[in-house]
CSV table of C-alpha atoms (C1' of nucleotides) in Angstrom, one decimal:
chain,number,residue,atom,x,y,z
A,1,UNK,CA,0.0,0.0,0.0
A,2,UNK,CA,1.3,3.3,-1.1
A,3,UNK,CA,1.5,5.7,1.5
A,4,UNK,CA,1.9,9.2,1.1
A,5,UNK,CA,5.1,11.4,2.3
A,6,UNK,CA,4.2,15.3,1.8
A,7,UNK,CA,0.7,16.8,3.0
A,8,UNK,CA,-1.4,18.2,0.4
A,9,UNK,CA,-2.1,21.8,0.7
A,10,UNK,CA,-5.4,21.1,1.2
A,11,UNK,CA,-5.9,24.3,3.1
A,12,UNK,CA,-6.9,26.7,0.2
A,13,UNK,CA,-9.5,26.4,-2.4
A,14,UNK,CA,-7.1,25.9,-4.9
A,15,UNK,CA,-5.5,22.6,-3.5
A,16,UNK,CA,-8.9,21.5,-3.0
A,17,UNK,CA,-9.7,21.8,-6.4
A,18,UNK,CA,-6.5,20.4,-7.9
A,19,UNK,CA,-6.6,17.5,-5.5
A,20,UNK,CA,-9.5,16.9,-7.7
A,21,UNK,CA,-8.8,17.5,-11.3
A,22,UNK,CA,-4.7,17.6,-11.0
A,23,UNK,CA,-4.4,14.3,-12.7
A,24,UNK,CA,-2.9,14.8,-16.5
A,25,UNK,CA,-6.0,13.8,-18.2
A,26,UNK,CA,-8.3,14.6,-15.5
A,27,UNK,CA,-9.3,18.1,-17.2
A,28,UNK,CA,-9.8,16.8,-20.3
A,29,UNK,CA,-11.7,13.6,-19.6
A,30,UNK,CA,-14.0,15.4,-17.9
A,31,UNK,CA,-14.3,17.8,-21.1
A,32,UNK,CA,-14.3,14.8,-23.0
A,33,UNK,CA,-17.8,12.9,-20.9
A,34,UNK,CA,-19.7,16.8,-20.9
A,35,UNK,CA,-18.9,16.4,-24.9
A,36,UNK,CA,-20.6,13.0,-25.2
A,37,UNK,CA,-17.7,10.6,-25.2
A,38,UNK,CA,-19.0,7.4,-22.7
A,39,UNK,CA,-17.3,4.9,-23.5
A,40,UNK,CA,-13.8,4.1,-22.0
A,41,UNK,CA,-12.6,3.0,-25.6
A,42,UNK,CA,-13.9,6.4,-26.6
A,43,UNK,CA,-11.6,8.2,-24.5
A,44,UNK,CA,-8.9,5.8,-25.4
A,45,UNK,CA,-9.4,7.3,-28.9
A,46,UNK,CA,-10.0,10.5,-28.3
A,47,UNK,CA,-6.7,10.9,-26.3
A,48,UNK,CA,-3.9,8.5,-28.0
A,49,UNK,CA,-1.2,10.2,-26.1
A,50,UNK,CA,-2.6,8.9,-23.0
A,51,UNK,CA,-1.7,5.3,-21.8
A,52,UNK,CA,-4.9,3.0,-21.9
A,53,UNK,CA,-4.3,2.6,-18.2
A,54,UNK,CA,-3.8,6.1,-17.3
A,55,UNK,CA,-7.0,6.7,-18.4
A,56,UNK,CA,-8.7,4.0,-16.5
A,57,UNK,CA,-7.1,4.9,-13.4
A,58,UNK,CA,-7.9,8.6,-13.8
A,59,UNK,CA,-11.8,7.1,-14.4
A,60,UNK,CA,-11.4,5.5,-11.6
A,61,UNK,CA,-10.2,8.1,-9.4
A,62,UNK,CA,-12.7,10.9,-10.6
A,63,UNK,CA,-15.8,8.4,-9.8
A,64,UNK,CA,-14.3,7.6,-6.4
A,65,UNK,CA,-14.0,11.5,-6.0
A,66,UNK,CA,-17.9,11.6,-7.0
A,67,UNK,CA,-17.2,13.5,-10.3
A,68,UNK,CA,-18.2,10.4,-12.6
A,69,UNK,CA,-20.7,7.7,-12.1
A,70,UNK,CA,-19.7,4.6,-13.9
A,71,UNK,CA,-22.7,2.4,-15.7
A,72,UNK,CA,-21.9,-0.8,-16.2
A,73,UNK,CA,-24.0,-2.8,-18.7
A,74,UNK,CA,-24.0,-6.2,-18.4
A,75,UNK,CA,-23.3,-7.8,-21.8
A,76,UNK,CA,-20.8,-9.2,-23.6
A,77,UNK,CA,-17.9,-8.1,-25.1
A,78,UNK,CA,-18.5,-5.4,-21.7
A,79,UNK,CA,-20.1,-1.9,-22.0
A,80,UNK,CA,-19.8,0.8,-19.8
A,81,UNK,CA,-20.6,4.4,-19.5
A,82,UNK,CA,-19.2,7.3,-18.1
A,83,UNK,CA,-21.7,10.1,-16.7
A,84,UNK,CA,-20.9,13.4,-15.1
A,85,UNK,CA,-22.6,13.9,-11.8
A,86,UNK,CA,-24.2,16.9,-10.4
A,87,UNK,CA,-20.8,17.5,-8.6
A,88,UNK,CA,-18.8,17.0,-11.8
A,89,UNK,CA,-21.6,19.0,-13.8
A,90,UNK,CA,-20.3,21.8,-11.3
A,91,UNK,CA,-16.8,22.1,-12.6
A,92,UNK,CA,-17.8,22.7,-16.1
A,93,UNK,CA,-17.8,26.6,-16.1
A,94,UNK,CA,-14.6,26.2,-14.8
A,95,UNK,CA,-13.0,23.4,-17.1
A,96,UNK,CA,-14.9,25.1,-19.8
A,97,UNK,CA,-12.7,28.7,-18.9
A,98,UNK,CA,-9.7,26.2,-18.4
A,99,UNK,CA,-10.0,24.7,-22.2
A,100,UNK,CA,-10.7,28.3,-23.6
A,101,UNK,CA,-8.2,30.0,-22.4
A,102,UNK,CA,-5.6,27.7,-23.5
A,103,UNK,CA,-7.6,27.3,-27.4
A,104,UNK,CA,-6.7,31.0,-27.6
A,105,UNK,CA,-3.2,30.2,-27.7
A,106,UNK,CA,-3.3,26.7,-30.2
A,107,UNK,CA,-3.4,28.8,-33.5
A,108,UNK,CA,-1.2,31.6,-32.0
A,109,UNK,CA,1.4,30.2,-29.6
A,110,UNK,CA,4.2,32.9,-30.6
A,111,UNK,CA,2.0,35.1,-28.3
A,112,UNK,CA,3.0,32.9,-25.2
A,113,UNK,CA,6.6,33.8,-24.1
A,114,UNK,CA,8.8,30.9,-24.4
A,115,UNK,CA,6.5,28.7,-25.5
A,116,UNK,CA,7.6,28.7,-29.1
A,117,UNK,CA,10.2,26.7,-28.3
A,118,UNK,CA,8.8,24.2,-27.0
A,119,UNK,CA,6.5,23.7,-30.0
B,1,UNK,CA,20.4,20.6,-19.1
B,2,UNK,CA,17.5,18.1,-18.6
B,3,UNK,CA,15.8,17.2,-21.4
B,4,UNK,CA,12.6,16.0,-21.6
B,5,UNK,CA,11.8,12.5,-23.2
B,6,UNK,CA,7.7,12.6,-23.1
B,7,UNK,CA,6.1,15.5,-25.5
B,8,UNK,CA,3.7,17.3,-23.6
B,9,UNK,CA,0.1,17.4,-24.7
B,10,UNK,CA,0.0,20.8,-26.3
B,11,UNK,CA,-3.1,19.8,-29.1
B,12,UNK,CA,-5.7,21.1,-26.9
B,13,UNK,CA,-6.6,24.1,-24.8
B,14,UNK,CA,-6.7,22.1,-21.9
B,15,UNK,CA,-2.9,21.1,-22.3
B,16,UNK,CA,-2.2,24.1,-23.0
B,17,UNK,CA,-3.3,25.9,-19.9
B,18,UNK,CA,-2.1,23.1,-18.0
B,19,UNK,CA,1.3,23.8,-19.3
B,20,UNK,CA,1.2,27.4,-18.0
B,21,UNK,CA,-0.6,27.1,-14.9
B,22,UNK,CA,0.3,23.3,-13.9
B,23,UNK,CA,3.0,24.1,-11.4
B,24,UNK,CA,2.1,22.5,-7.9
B,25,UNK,CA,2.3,26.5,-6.6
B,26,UNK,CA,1.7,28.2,-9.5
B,27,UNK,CA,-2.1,28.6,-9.6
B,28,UNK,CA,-1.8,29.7,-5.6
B,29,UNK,CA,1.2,32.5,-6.5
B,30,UNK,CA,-1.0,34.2,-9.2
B,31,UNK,CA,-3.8,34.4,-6.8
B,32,UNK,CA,-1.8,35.7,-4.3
B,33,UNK,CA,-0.5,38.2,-6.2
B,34,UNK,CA,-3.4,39.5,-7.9
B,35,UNK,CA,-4.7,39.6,-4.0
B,36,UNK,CA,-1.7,42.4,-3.2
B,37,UNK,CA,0.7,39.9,-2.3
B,38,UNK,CA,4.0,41.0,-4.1
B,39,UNK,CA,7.2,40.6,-2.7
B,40,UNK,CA,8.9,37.2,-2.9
B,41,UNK,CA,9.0,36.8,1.3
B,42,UNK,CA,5.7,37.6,1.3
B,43,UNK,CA,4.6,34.6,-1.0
B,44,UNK,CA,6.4,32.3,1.0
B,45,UNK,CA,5.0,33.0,4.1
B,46,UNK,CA,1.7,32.6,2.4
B,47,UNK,CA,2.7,29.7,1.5
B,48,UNK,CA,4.2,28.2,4.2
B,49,UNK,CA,4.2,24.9,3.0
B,50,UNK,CA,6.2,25.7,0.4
B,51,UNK,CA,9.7,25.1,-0.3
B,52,UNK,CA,11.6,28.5,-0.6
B,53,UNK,CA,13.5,26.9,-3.6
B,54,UNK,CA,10.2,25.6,-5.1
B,55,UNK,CA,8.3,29.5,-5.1
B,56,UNK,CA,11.2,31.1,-6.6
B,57,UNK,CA,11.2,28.2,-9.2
B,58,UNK,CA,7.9,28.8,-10.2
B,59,UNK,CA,8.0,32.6,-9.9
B,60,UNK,CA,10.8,32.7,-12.4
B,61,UNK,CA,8.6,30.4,-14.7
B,62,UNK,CA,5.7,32.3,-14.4
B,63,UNK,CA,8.0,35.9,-15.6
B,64,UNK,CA,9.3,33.7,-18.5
B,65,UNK,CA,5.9,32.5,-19.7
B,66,UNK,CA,4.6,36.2,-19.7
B,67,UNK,CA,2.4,35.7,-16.8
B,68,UNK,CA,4.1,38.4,-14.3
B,69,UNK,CA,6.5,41.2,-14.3
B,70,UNK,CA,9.1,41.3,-12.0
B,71,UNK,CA,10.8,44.8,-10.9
B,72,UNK,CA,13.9,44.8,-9.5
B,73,UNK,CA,14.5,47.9,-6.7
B,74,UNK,CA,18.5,48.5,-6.8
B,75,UNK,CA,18.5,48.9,-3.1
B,76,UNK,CA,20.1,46.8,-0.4
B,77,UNK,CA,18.4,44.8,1.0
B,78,UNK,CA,17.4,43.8,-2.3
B,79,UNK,CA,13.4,44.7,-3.1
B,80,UNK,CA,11.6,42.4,-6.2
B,81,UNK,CA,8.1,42.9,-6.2
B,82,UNK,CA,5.8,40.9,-8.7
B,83,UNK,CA,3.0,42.0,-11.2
B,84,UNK,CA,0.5,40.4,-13.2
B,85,UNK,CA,1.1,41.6,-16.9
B,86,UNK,CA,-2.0,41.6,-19.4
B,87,UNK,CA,-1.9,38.0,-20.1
B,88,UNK,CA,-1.6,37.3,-16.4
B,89,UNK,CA,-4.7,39.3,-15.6
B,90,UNK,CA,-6.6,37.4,-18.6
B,91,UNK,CA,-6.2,33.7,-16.2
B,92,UNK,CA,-8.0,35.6,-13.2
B,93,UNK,CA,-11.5,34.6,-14.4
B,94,UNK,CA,-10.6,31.0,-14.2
B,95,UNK,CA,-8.1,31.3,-11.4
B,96,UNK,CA,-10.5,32.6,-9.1
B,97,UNK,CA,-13.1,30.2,-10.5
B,98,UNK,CA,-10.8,27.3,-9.2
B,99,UNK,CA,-10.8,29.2,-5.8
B,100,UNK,CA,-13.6,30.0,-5.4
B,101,UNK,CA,-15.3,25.8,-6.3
B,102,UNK,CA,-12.7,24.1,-3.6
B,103,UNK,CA,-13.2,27.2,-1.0
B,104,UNK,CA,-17.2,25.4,-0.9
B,105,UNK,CA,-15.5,22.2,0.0
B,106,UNK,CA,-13.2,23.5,2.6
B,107,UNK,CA,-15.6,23.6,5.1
B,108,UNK,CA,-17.7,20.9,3.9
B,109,UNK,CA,-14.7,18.7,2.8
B,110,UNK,CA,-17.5,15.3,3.5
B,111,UNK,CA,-19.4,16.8,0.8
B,112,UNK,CA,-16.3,15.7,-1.3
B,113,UNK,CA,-16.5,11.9,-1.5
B,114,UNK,CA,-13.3,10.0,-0.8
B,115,UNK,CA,-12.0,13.2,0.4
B,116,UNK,CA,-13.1,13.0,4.2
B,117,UNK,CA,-10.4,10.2,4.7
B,118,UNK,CA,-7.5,11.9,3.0
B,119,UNK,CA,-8.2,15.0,5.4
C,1,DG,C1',-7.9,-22.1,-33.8
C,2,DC,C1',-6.6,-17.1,-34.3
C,3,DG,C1',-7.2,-12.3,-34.2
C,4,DT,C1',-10.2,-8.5,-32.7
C,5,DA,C1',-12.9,-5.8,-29.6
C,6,DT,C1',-14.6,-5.0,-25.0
C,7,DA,C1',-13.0,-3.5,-19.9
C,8,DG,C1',-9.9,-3.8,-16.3
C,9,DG,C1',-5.9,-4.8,-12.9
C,10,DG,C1',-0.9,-5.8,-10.9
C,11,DA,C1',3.8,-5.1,-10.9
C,12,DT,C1',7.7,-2.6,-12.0
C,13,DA,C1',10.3,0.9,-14.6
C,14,DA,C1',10.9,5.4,-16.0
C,15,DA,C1',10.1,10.2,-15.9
C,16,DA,C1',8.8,14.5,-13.9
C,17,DT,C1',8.4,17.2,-10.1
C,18,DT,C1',9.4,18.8,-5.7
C,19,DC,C1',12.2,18.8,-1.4
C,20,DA,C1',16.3,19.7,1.4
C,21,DC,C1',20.6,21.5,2.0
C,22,DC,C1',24.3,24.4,1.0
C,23,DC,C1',26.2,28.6,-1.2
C,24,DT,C1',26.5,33.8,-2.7
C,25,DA,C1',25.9,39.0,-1.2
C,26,DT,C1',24.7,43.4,1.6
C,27,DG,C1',22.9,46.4,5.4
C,28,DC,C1',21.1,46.9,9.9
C,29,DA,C1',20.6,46.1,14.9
C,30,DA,C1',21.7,44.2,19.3
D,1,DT,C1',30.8,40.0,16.0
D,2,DT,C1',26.9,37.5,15.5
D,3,DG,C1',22.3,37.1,13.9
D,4,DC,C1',18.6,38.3,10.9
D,5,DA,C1',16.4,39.9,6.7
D,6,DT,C1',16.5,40.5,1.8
D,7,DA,C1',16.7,37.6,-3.0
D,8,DG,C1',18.6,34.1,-5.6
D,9,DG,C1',21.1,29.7,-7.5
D,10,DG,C1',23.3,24.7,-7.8
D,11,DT,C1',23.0,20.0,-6.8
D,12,DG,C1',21.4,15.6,-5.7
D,13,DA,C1',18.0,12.9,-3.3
D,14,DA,C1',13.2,12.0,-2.2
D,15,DT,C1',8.6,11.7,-3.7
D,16,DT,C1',5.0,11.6,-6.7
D,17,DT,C1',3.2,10.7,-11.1
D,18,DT,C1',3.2,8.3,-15.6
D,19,DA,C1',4.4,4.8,-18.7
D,20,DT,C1',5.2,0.1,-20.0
D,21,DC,C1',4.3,-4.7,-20.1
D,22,DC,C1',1.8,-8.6,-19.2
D,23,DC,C1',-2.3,-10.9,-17.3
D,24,DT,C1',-7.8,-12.1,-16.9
D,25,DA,C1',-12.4,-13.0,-19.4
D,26,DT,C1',-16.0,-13.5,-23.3
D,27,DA,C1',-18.3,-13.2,-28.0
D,28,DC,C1',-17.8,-12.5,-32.8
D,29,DG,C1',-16.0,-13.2,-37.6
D,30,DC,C1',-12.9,-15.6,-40.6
DNA sequence: GCGTATAGGGATAAAATTCACCCTATGCAA
DNA sequence: TTGCATAGGGTGAATTTTATCCCTATACGC
């Protein structure tokens, strides 16, 4: 069992709120389900720089934080579906803002100091 | 000089926020200073759980990506005192968003599922 | 039978990030 | 003289986070 070293800052609303969407592909998984992606092969797809199990741990972790609810349908080959929750539905204005902000900058990124170089 | 060996996600807005604001402090020092906070000591007793080392870090980031300004006074002791620029000022929206959704949790943290245990 | 698709997990390696410690330099106060 | 405050940097270790690889299980089509 993995046990933890440094305290989160948990004592300002900002560690609070990146203790819950500070994972990589947090943000945009959550983007992703508002947009209509369900499916965990969906996601897969719709982020191929992410490892497959990345992904399903992120899942994991966002339904255990009560962000997600995970539907599982059971047929065979499996189905499930993702499903923001009235507390995940609560971040959107937010990761909405987050994923604007940033889109500003895709077609222009000479406009971001030092970023150029990195692209 | 470290190199890195995994490409960052830079394709969507969301990566590309992340990449400006994803530093564990960073989201915390721009608040901060938008909230009158300028001078480096003052950050870091803000942020008293934060490295001395780690604040300047990210401060120096921050000035590189076009986020703040930093004046130099040439006096002794020496005086730096930190700004937001323009493109600084344009995060506050969602900045303060991100604030403002963990600040409901912070005294309600069993609202948070999952989260109750960690604290 | 074999390959594909579905969804997920365990174990370990690799990478990225952060921490801790030591160093510079100057002026002021006790 | 010693201690404190100011601001910053270099280095290597510790910690956290991601990535990689291999495993389960079932139905379908060829």
């Amino acid at each position: 069992m993995y046990e933890r070293k440094i305290p989160k800052n948990l004592d300002c609303g900002m560690g609070m709120t990146m203790e819950i969407i500070g994972g990589k592909w947090k943000p945009c998984l959550i983007l992703n389900i508002h947009n209509g992606a369900k499916r965990p092969s969906e996601l897969q797809r719709l982020n191929p720089l992410a490892s497959r199990r990345v992904l399903t741990v992120q899942l994991k972790e966002l339904e255990e934080h009560g962000i997600i609810n995970r539907v599982v349908y059971p047929v065979l080959p499996p189905k499930v579906e993702y499903f923001l929750t009235d507390l995940g539905k609560s971040l959107l204005p937010m990761i909405l803002l987050m994923d604007e902000w940033g889109a500003q900058y895709l077609s222009k990124p000479e406009e971001l100091p030092k970023l150029k170089k990195v692209i």
